Short mmCIF file of C-alpha atoms in Angstrom, two decimals:
data_model
loop_
_atom_site.label_atom_id
_atom_site.label_comp_id
_atom_site.label_asym_id
_atom_site.label_seq_id
_atom_site.Cartn_x
_atom_site.Cartn_y
_atom_site.Cartn_z
CA MET H 1 8.08 92.34 178.52
CA PRO H 2 10.22 92.59 175.36
CA ARG H 3 10.26 95.76 173.29
CA PRO H 4 11.15 94.90 169.67
CA ALA H 5 14.01 97.01 168.28
CA LEU H 6 13.81 99.46 171.18
CA VAL H 7 15.86 97.77 173.85
CA ASN H 8 17.61 94.50 174.55
CA ARG H 9 16.59 93.74 178.11
CA THR H 10 18.91 90.73 178.41
CA ALA H 11 21.90 92.93 177.71
CA LEU H 12 20.83 95.25 180.49
CA THR H 13 20.39 92.72 183.25
CA ALA H 14 24.05 92.37 184.15
CA VAL H 15 24.52 96.11 184.19
CA ALA H 16 21.38 96.60 186.22
CA ALA H 17 22.21 94.30 189.08
CA LEU H 18 24.02 96.80 191.24
CA GLY H 19 23.58 95.02 194.54
CA ALA H 20 24.98 97.87 196.56
CA PHE H 21 21.82 99.81 195.77
CA ALA H 22 19.43 97.02 196.73
CA LEU H 23 18.93 98.02 200.33
CA THR H 24 15.25 98.14 201.25
CA THR H 25 11.99 98.82 199.46
CA LEU H 26 9.22 101.01 200.74
CA PRO H 27 5.89 99.25 201.16
CA ALA H 28 3.25 100.40 198.69
CA ALA H 29 1.05 102.99 200.35
CA ALA H 30 -2.07 104.88 199.42
CA THR H 31 -1.92 107.79 196.96
CA ALA H 32 1.70 108.89 196.74
CA THR H 33 2.30 112.28 198.35
CA PRO H 34 4.38 115.06 196.79
CA ALA H 35 7.07 114.36 199.40
CA GLN H 36 7.18 110.67 198.48
CA ILE H 37 7.42 111.52 194.80
CA ALA H 38 10.20 114.03 195.46
CA THR H 39 12.17 111.42 197.43
CA SER H 40 11.61 108.87 194.67
CA LYS H 41 12.93 111.30 192.09
CA THR H 42 16.00 112.20 194.14
CA ASN H 43 16.92 108.60 194.85
CA GLY H 44 16.08 107.52 191.32
CA VAL H 45 18.41 110.12 189.83
CA THR H 46 21.17 108.92 192.15
CA TYR H 47 20.74 105.38 190.87
CA LEU H 48 20.68 106.39 187.20
CA LYS H 49 23.85 108.40 187.69
CA SER H 50 25.48 105.21 188.98
CA LEU H 51 24.81 103.56 185.61
CA GLN H 52 27.14 105.95 183.80
CA GLN H 53 30.27 104.24 182.50
CA PRO H 54 33.78 105.52 183.30
CA ASP H 55 34.01 107.00 179.80
CA GLY H 56 30.81 108.97 180.41
CA SER H 57 28.59 106.81 178.23
CA TYR H 58 25.10 105.46 178.69
CA ALA H 59 24.81 103.94 175.22
CA GLY H 60 27.04 101.84 173.04
CA THR H 61 27.72 98.31 171.94
CA GLY H 62 25.63 95.93 174.03
CA LEU H 63 24.26 98.69 176.24
CA SER H 64 21.07 100.67 175.77
CA ASN H 65 20.67 102.76 178.87
CA GLU H 66 20.31 105.95 176.82
CA TRP H 67 16.64 106.04 177.83
CA ALA H 68 18.09 107.36 181.10
CA PHE H 69 18.21 110.81 179.49
CA SER H 70 14.40 110.96 179.20
CA ALA H 71 14.04 109.93 182.85
CA LEU H 72 16.72 112.31 184.10
CA ALA H 73 15.14 115.23 182.24
CA ALA H 74 11.69 114.39 183.59
CA ALA H 75 13.18 114.35 187.09
CA GLY H 76 14.86 117.73 186.58
CA THR H 77 18.47 116.69 185.95
CA ALA H 78 20.34 117.86 182.84
CA ALA H 79 22.46 115.25 181.06
CA VAL H 80 25.35 117.69 180.78
CA ASP H 81 25.46 117.79 184.59
CA VAL H 82 25.98 114.00 184.79
CA THR H 83 29.69 113.26 184.87
CA PRO H 84 31.85 110.29 185.91
CA GLY H 85 33.81 111.32 188.96
CA GLY H 86 33.18 114.98 188.27
CA ASP H 87 35.04 114.94 184.94
CA ALA H 88 33.07 117.50 182.91
CA THR H 89 34.91 116.55 179.71
CA LYS H 90 33.08 113.21 179.88
CA ASN H 91 29.65 114.61 180.62
CA ALA H 92 26.82 112.37 179.44
CA ARG H 93 25.49 114.80 176.83
CA THR H 94 28.79 115.33 175.05
CA VAL H 95 29.62 111.64 175.01
CA TYR H 96 26.17 110.74 173.67
CA ARG H 97 26.30 113.41 170.99
CA ASN H 98 29.71 112.20 169.86
CA LEU H 99 28.37 108.65 169.61
CA LEU H 100 25.37 109.69 167.51
CA ALA H 101 27.62 111.70 165.19
CA THR H 102 29.83 108.75 164.25
CA SER H 103 29.24 107.26 160.81
CA ALA H 104 29.21 103.72 162.24
CA TRP H 105 26.27 104.49 164.52
CA PRO H 106 23.80 102.85 164.98
CA SER H 107 24.87 99.68 163.12
CA ALA H 108 25.40 98.19 159.70
CA SER H 109 21.70 97.24 159.57
CA PRO H 110 19.77 100.04 161.28
CA VAL H 111 16.01 100.08 161.83
CA VAL H 112 13.74 103.08 162.24
CA THR H 113 13.42 102.64 166.00
CA ASP H 114 17.18 103.24 166.35
CA TYR H 115 16.66 106.79 165.13
CA GLU H 116 13.40 107.30 167.02
CA ARG H 117 14.98 106.23 170.30
CA ALA H 118 17.94 108.50 169.62
CA ALA H 119 15.75 111.50 168.75
CA LEU H 120 13.69 111.18 171.93
CA ASN H 121 16.75 110.87 174.13
CA ALA H 122 18.91 113.40 172.32
CA TYR H 123 16.11 115.91 172.79
CA ALA H 124 15.89 115.12 176.50
CA ALA H 125 19.68 115.43 176.77
CA GLY H 126 19.60 118.90 175.23
CA ILE H 127 20.85 117.91 171.77
CA ASP H 128 18.89 119.22 168.78
CA PRO H 129 17.95 115.92 167.07
CA ALA H 130 18.05 117.48 163.61
CA ARG H 131 21.44 119.07 164.21
CA VAL H 132 23.52 116.46 166.02
CA SER H 133 26.42 117.23 163.67
CA ALA H 134 27.03 118.52 160.16
CA ALA H 135 26.24 115.03 158.86
CA ARG H 136 23.73 113.64 161.38
CA ASN H 137 20.09 114.69 161.16
CA LEU H 138 17.91 112.26 163.10
CA VAL H 139 14.68 113.70 161.69
CA ALA H 140 15.88 113.07 158.14
CA ASP H 141 17.04 109.63 159.23
CA MET H 142 13.49 108.80 160.35
CA TYR H 143 11.96 110.16 157.13
CA ARG H 144 13.91 107.54 155.18
CA TYR H 145 11.61 104.87 156.60
CA TRP H 146 8.34 106.36 155.34
CA GLN H 147 6.31 103.63 153.64
CA THR H 148 5.15 104.95 150.27
CA ALA H 149 2.93 101.91 149.71
CA GLU H 150 1.31 102.39 153.13
CA PRO H 151 1.45 106.12 153.84
CA GLY H 152 1.49 106.94 157.54
CA TYR H 153 3.64 103.99 158.56
CA PHE H 154 7.33 104.33 159.42
CA GLY H 155 9.29 101.15 158.93
CA PRO H 156 7.63 97.85 158.03
CA SER H 157 3.98 98.14 159.00
CA ALA H 158 4.09 94.71 160.65
CA ASN H 159 6.27 96.32 163.32
CA PHE H 160 3.64 98.81 164.37
CA ASN H 161 5.77 100.10 167.24
CA GLY H 162 7.99 101.85 164.67
CA THR H 163 5.07 104.04 163.66
CA VAL H 164 4.07 104.77 167.24
CA PHE H 165 7.58 105.87 168.14
CA ALA H 166 7.81 107.93 164.96
CA ALA H 167 4.83 109.92 166.23
CA LEU H 168 6.42 110.23 169.67
CA ALA H 169 9.74 111.39 168.25
CA LEU H 170 8.56 113.67 165.45
CA ASN H 171 6.06 115.44 167.70
CA GLY H 172 7.84 115.20 171.04
CA ALA H 173 11.34 116.16 169.91
CA ARG H 174 10.52 119.74 169.00
CA THR H 175 12.79 122.56 167.93
CA THR H 176 14.84 124.29 170.60
CA THR H 177 12.18 127.02 170.68
CA GLY H 178 9.39 124.52 171.29
CA GLN H 179 7.97 124.37 167.76
CA ILE H 180 6.67 121.13 166.25
CA ARG H 181 8.86 120.87 163.19
CA VAL H 182 6.80 118.50 161.02
CA PRO H 183 3.72 119.57 159.00
CA GLN H 184 0.16 118.78 159.99
CA SER H 185 -0.36 116.64 156.90
CA LEU H 186 2.31 114.19 158.11
CA ARG H 187 0.94 114.22 161.66
CA ASP H 188 -2.55 113.46 160.37
CA ALA H 189 -1.33 110.53 158.27
CA VAL H 190 0.36 108.91 161.25
CA ILE H 191 -2.59 109.61 163.56
CA SER H 192 -4.86 107.78 161.10
CA ARG H 193 -2.65 104.69 161.19
CA ILE H 194 -2.47 104.65 164.98
CA ARG H 195 -6.25 104.94 165.21
CA ALA H 196 -6.68 102.13 162.67
CA ASN H 197 -4.57 99.80 164.83
CA GLN H 198 -6.56 100.28 168.03
CA HIS H 199 -7.90 96.94 169.21
CA ASP H 200 -11.52 96.25 170.01
CA ASP H 201 -10.72 96.34 173.75
CA GLY H 202 -9.42 99.92 173.44
CA GLY H 203 -5.69 99.21 173.61
CA TRP H 204 -2.84 98.47 171.21
CA ASN H 205 -0.08 95.93 170.68
CA TYR H 206 3.38 96.00 169.07
CA SER H 207 2.32 94.38 165.82
CA LYS H 208 0.02 95.64 163.10
CA ALA H 209 -3.71 94.98 163.54
CA GLU H 210 -5.19 97.28 160.91
CA GLY H 211 -7.42 95.40 158.47
CA ASP H 212 -7.20 92.13 160.40
CA PRO H 213 -10.38 91.40 162.42
CA GLY H 214 -8.63 88.63 164.34
CA ALA H 215 -5.75 90.87 165.36
CA LEU H 216 -8.09 93.70 166.30
CA ALA H 217 -10.03 91.30 168.51
CA ALA H 218 -6.89 90.06 170.28
CA ASP H 219 -5.93 91.19 173.76
CA SER H 220 -4.01 94.45 173.92
CA ASP H 221 -0.74 95.10 175.69
CA ILE H 222 -0.38 97.52 178.61
CA ASP H 223 2.98 98.85 177.45
CA MET H 224 2.01 99.64 173.88
CA THR H 225 -1.30 101.11 174.96
CA GLY H 226 0.61 103.64 177.03
CA ALA H 227 2.95 104.44 174.14
CA ALA H 228 0.18 104.67 171.53
CA MET H 229 -2.06 106.94 173.57
CA ALA H 230 0.98 109.15 174.26
CA ALA H 231 1.72 109.20 170.52
CA LEU H 232 -1.79 110.40 169.79
CA CYS H 233 -1.74 113.05 172.49
CA VAL H 234 1.64 114.53 171.53
CA SER H 235 0.31 114.60 167.96
CA GLY H 236 -2.44 116.96 169.07
CA VAL H 237 -5.28 114.53 169.86
CA ALA H 238 -7.26 115.70 172.91
CA ASN H 239 -7.54 113.47 175.95
CA THR H 240 -11.32 113.67 175.55
CA ASP H 241 -11.10 112.06 172.10
CA PRO H 242 -13.07 108.77 171.97
CA ASP H 243 -9.95 106.73 171.15
CA ILE H 244 -8.11 108.12 174.18
CA VAL H 245 -11.16 107.54 176.36
CA GLN H 246 -11.30 103.92 175.15
CA ALA H 247 -7.61 103.47 175.92
CA LYS H 248 -8.09 104.93 179.39
CA THR H 249 -11.01 102.55 179.97
CA PHE H 250 -8.85 99.61 178.88
CA LEU H 251 -6.12 100.56 181.35
CA LYS H 252 -8.64 101.13 184.13
CA GLY H 253 -9.94 97.61 183.56
CA LYS H 254 -6.44 96.19 184.09
CA LEU H 255 -5.87 97.83 187.50
CA ILE H 256 -5.28 95.53 190.45
CA ALA H 257 -7.14 96.98 193.42
CA ASN H 258 -4.77 95.83 196.17
CA THR H 259 -1.58 97.26 194.62
CA GLY H 260 -2.46 99.81 191.95
CA ALA H 261 -0.45 97.81 189.41
CA PHE H 262 -1.66 97.04 185.91
CA ASP H 263 -2.23 93.37 185.12
CA ALA H 264 0.11 93.24 182.11
CA MET H 265 0.22 90.53 179.46
CA PHE H 266 3.44 89.11 180.92
CA GLY H 267 2.55 89.70 184.54
CA VAL H 268 2.83 92.62 186.93
CA ASN H 269 6.07 94.54 186.34
CA THR H 270 7.61 97.98 186.57
CA ASP H 271 8.18 98.53 182.85
CA SER H 272 4.57 97.92 181.84
CA ASN H 273 3.35 100.13 184.68
CA GLY H 274 5.86 102.80 183.74
CA TRP H 275 4.83 102.91 180.09
CA ALA H 276 1.14 103.06 181.01
CA VAL H 277 1.71 105.90 183.48
CA SER H 278 3.89 107.76 180.95
CA GLY H 279 1.04 107.45 178.46
CA LEU H 280 -1.39 108.91 180.98
CA ASN H 281 1.12 111.67 181.80
CA ALA H 282 1.54 112.55 178.12
CA CYS H 283 -2.23 112.87 177.78
CA GLY H 284 -2.60 115.04 180.87
CA ILE H 285 -4.52 112.33 182.72
CA ASN H 286 -3.73 112.16 186.44
CA PRO H 287 -2.64 108.57 187.27
CA GLN H 288 -3.51 109.06 190.94
CA THR H 289 -7.12 110.21 190.87
CA GLY H 290 -10.47 109.23 189.43
CA ASP H 291 -10.27 106.12 187.29
CA PHE H 292 -6.80 105.25 188.56
CA LEU H 293 -7.47 105.35 192.29
CA THR H 294 -8.58 101.83 193.15
CA SER H 295 -11.25 100.75 195.62
CA LYS H 296 -8.39 99.94 198.02
CA GLY H 297 -6.96 103.44 197.75
CA LYS H 298 -4.01 102.42 195.56
CA THR H 299 -2.67 103.97 192.34
CA PRO H 300 -0.15 103.00 189.64
CA VAL H 301 2.27 105.53 191.12
CA ASP H 302 1.98 103.82 194.51
CA PHE H 303 2.94 100.56 192.87
CA LEU H 304 5.97 102.08 191.15
CA ILE H 305 7.27 103.72 194.30
CA GLY H 306 6.78 100.40 196.08
CA GLN H 307 9.07 98.81 193.46
CA GLN H 308 11.92 101.19 194.30
CA PHE H 309 14.86 100.36 196.55
CA ASN H 310 15.70 103.13 198.97
CA PRO H 311 17.92 104.93 199.54
CA GLY H 312 19.65 103.28 196.54
CA GLY H 313 16.95 104.49 194.17
CA GLY H 314 16.84 101.64 191.65
CA PHE H 315 13.60 99.90 190.71
CA LYS H 316 13.07 96.16 190.50
CA TYR H 317 11.41 94.70 187.43
CA LEU H 318 9.23 92.10 189.14
CA PRO H 319 7.77 92.46 192.64
CA THR H 320 9.71 89.35 193.64
CA ASP H 321 13.11 90.62 192.46
CA THR H 322 15.78 91.35 195.06
CA THR H 323 18.01 93.62 192.97
CA PRO H 324 17.29 96.66 190.80
CA GLN H 325 17.27 96.59 187.00
CA ALA H 326 18.49 99.46 184.90
CA TYR H 327 15.69 99.59 182.35
CA ALA H 328 12.99 99.17 184.99
CA SER H 329 14.60 102.01 186.95
CA ILE H 330 14.48 104.25 183.90
CA ASP H 331 10.84 103.48 183.13
CA GLY H 332 9.85 103.75 186.78
CA LEU H 333 11.56 107.06 187.44
CA ARG H 334 10.33 108.69 184.23
CA ALA H 335 6.74 107.79 185.09
CA VAL H 336 6.89 108.80 188.76
CA ALA H 337 8.49 112.10 187.74
CA GLY H 338 5.47 112.85 185.54
CA GLY H 339 7.20 112.30 182.21
CA GLY H 340 5.90 110.99 178.93
CA PHE H 341 8.45 109.42 176.56
CA THR H 342 10.75 112.42 176.37
CA ALA H 343 11.06 115.73 178.22
CA THR H 344 12.39 119.23 177.62
CA PRO H 345 15.94 119.35 178.99
CA PRO H 346 16.28 121.24 182.29
CA THR H 347 18.54 124.26 182.57
CA PRO H 348 22.00 122.92 183.51
CA VAL H 349 23.64 123.81 186.79
CA THR H 350 27.11 123.40 185.28
CA SER H 351 28.57 126.88 184.85
CA GLY H 352 28.53 128.00 181.22
CA ALA H 353 26.72 124.90 179.94
CA PRO H 354 23.87 125.79 177.57
CA GLN H 355 20.47 124.12 177.72
CA TRP H 356 20.85 123.11 174.06
CA VAL H 357 23.68 122.13 171.75
CA GLY H 358 23.57 121.55 168.02
CA GLN H 359 25.42 122.05 164.76
CA ALA H 360 25.22 125.73 163.80
CA ALA H 361 25.93 125.54 160.07
CA LEU H 362 26.48 123.21 157.17
CA THR H 363 30.08 122.19 156.49
CA SER H 364 31.16 122.61 152.89
CA GLY H 365 32.03 119.24 151.38
CA THR H 366 30.44 117.20 154.19
CA ALA H 367 27.44 115.17 153.04
CA THR H 368 24.26 115.85 154.95
CA SER H 369 20.54 115.15 154.71
CA PHE H 370 17.29 117.08 154.90
CA ALA H 371 13.79 115.98 155.89
CA LEU H 372 11.32 116.89 153.12
CA THR H 373 7.56 116.56 152.67
CA VAL H 374 5.63 117.44 149.51
CA ASP H 375 1.86 117.90 149.75
CA ASP H 376 0.13 118.60 146.43
CA GLY H 377 -3.31 118.87 148.01
CA THR H 378 -4.61 115.58 146.61
CA GLY H 379 -3.97 113.55 149.77
CA SER H 380 -0.93 111.87 148.25
CA LEU H 381 1.72 113.06 150.72
CA LYS H 382 5.33 112.41 149.79
CA VAL H 383 7.94 112.08 152.54
CA CYS H 384 11.66 111.56 152.07
CA SER H 385 15.19 112.20 153.26
CA VAL H 386 17.29 114.12 150.75
CA ALA H 387 21.06 113.60 150.56
CA LEU H 388 23.13 116.61 149.56
CA THR H 389 26.74 117.71 149.79
CA PRO H 390 26.73 121.47 150.38
CA THR H 391 29.25 123.94 149.03
CA GLY H 392 28.83 126.47 151.81
CA SER H 393 27.47 127.06 155.31
CA THR H 394 23.92 127.18 153.93
CA THR H 395 22.20 125.90 150.83
CA THR H 396 18.98 126.79 148.99
CA LEU H 397 15.56 125.27 148.56
CA GLY H 398 16.29 124.91 144.86
CA ALA H 399 19.43 122.90 145.56
CA VAL H 400 17.56 120.58 147.92
CA LEU H 401 14.75 119.99 145.42
CA ASP H 402 17.22 119.38 142.61
CA ALA H 403 19.01 116.81 144.78
CA ALA H 404 15.69 115.18 145.66
CA THR H 405 15.07 114.17 142.05
CA SER H 406 17.88 111.60 142.28
CA ALA H 407 19.05 111.37 145.90
CA ALA H 408 15.89 110.92 147.95
CA THR H 409 14.96 108.00 150.19
CA PRO H 410 12.33 106.80 149.54
CA SER H 411 12.57 107.81 145.91
CA GLY H 412 9.89 109.68 144.01
CA CYS H 413 9.56 112.59 146.38
CA VAL H 414 10.41 115.07 143.63
CA SER H 415 10.20 114.27 139.91
CA GLY H 416 10.55 117.74 138.46
CA VAL H 417 10.97 121.39 139.48
CA THR H 418 10.08 124.53 137.53
CA PRO H 419 12.05 126.69 137.16
CA SER H 420 14.95 124.25 137.06
CA SER H 421 17.53 126.95 137.80
CA GLY H 422 17.82 130.50 138.98
CA THR H 423 16.38 132.13 142.08
CA GLY H 424 12.71 132.63 141.32
CA GLN H 425 9.41 131.43 142.71
CA LEU H 426 8.47 127.80 142.13
CA THR H 427 5.80 127.67 139.45
CA SER H 428 5.45 123.89 139.22
CA LEU H 429 6.51 120.86 141.23
CA ASN H 430 5.98 117.24 140.24
CA GLY H 431 3.83 118.47 137.35
CA LYS H 432 1.50 120.43 139.63
CA ALA H 433 1.46 124.07 138.46
CA ASN H 434 0.48 127.18 140.34
CA SER H 435 -3.10 128.21 139.60
CA GLY H 436 -4.47 131.55 140.72
CA SER H 437 -4.14 131.85 144.48
CA SER H 438 -3.21 128.18 144.79
CA THR H 439 0.55 128.13 144.64
CA TRP H 440 3.50 126.24 146.08
CA LYS H 441 4.45 127.41 149.54
CA ALA H 442 7.25 126.38 151.86
CA SER H 443 7.73 126.02 155.61
CA VAL H 444 10.90 125.34 157.57
CA ASP H 445 10.84 123.79 161.05
CA GLY H 446 7.11 124.36 161.42
CA SER H 447 7.13 128.03 160.42
CA ALA H 448 4.20 129.61 158.58
CA PHE H 449 3.93 128.64 154.92
CA THR H 450 5.12 131.38 152.55
CA THR H 451 5.86 131.58 148.83
CA ALA H 452 8.31 128.88 147.79
CA ALA H 453 11.30 130.26 145.93
CA ARG H 454 14.45 128.54 144.72
CA ASN H 455 16.68 131.02 146.52
CA ARG H 456 15.15 130.46 149.96
CA SER H 457 18.01 129.83 152.36
CA ILE H 458 18.13 126.40 153.95
CA GLY H 459 20.32 125.73 156.97
CA VAL H 460 21.71 122.66 158.63
CA GLY H 461 19.02 120.33 159.94
CA ASP H 462 16.09 122.28 158.54
CA THR H 463 12.88 120.28 158.20
CA ILE H 464 11.30 121.37 154.92
CA ALA H 465 7.62 121.17 154.03
CA LEU H 466 6.15 122.13 150.65
CA ARG H 467 2.42 122.57 150.19
CA TRP H 468 0.24 123.48 147.21
CA GLY H 469 -2.80 125.58 147.96
CA ALA H 470 -4.20 128.99 148.77
#
């Protein structure tokens, strides 16, 4: 089924139809064994490698196979190890990073899901999403789409998928040391919106349902239910939470006993199954036991493996298809491999290649951006992207806050800072003054909150959180 602003399936079809890989499909069997899953992963990786263009790319004009990086990482293959004809200078990671760093990317009219998709796949490729280059900070790019009139939504609230994928990206694309870089106050705001959009049947859909009884009563979508439950779980919601249990019950009710497939809104297909299984994976729910082992001994993983051509490794979209499709192959492999919607990049096998790459320092004179949240303790969280042109390899918290008074998107994140110069401790922000033990404190990249001072060093890509309190 279509995925608004996330992928153009029509553009993929021509690329996907690699007939040479459409040899034979394995019949769906009972619960997939570890050996079957291992074979599926091996063959699936082979197929995804075949999608790489001669210039090393997976993403560009008219092509959106960059989701391959999340599937490759889940299957244990590093993007830097994927090269066209063995040419390491055109490895997939380097080419993708260079694309994301260009000023023309993603387009003249970007939407929030462009940056969310990029963050999830950059992370899986071993690129720090906040430090793609001196100028490109994908976390700050996402912060620009915070809805001040509807806090907790990213992008227009009518396109609810933008908020779901914000949660997936901001929580799933962690720092290179595994730290969630965004503050709990932001996570809680997004969690509340996702919960408010859960339909009466326990699932979700792409469009907003909050506050609309008719929309909440409408049938849910398999795909978005998988994504939304994953978004909650990566945000710290337990898989025993009532909303996750309701989502699991919804998916269970859509299982087809004879095949293990989910009866999706647009019919049985690999993508819907893949998203549902990835949601279960992200929540630590086994898609092959308990509620997801049918009365006929079938599971969703059985269905996916049955959709795969072997030894070619590609997956068909519909059970009746005779050739593989790129996007279906990505969704299918990622799910079979046990992945959610991104994955920690594997250690490369290429000699000398690091697990992670990222910009190490600010570049003097090159405009950049910082992700900033301001929490004054009243429940009125402010979120913005701050534009700044540094004069050295680092900057200061004071400089970022000063810039935020006039160069923040959305505006209004910072209206005033005291002191307005110097190096000392912040005594007031946005008119909220320190009082006794309740003072302004700062955190960078999810670190512990400590006294906020103007001279605190801020580096390239740092995600900054300010909080008033004890």
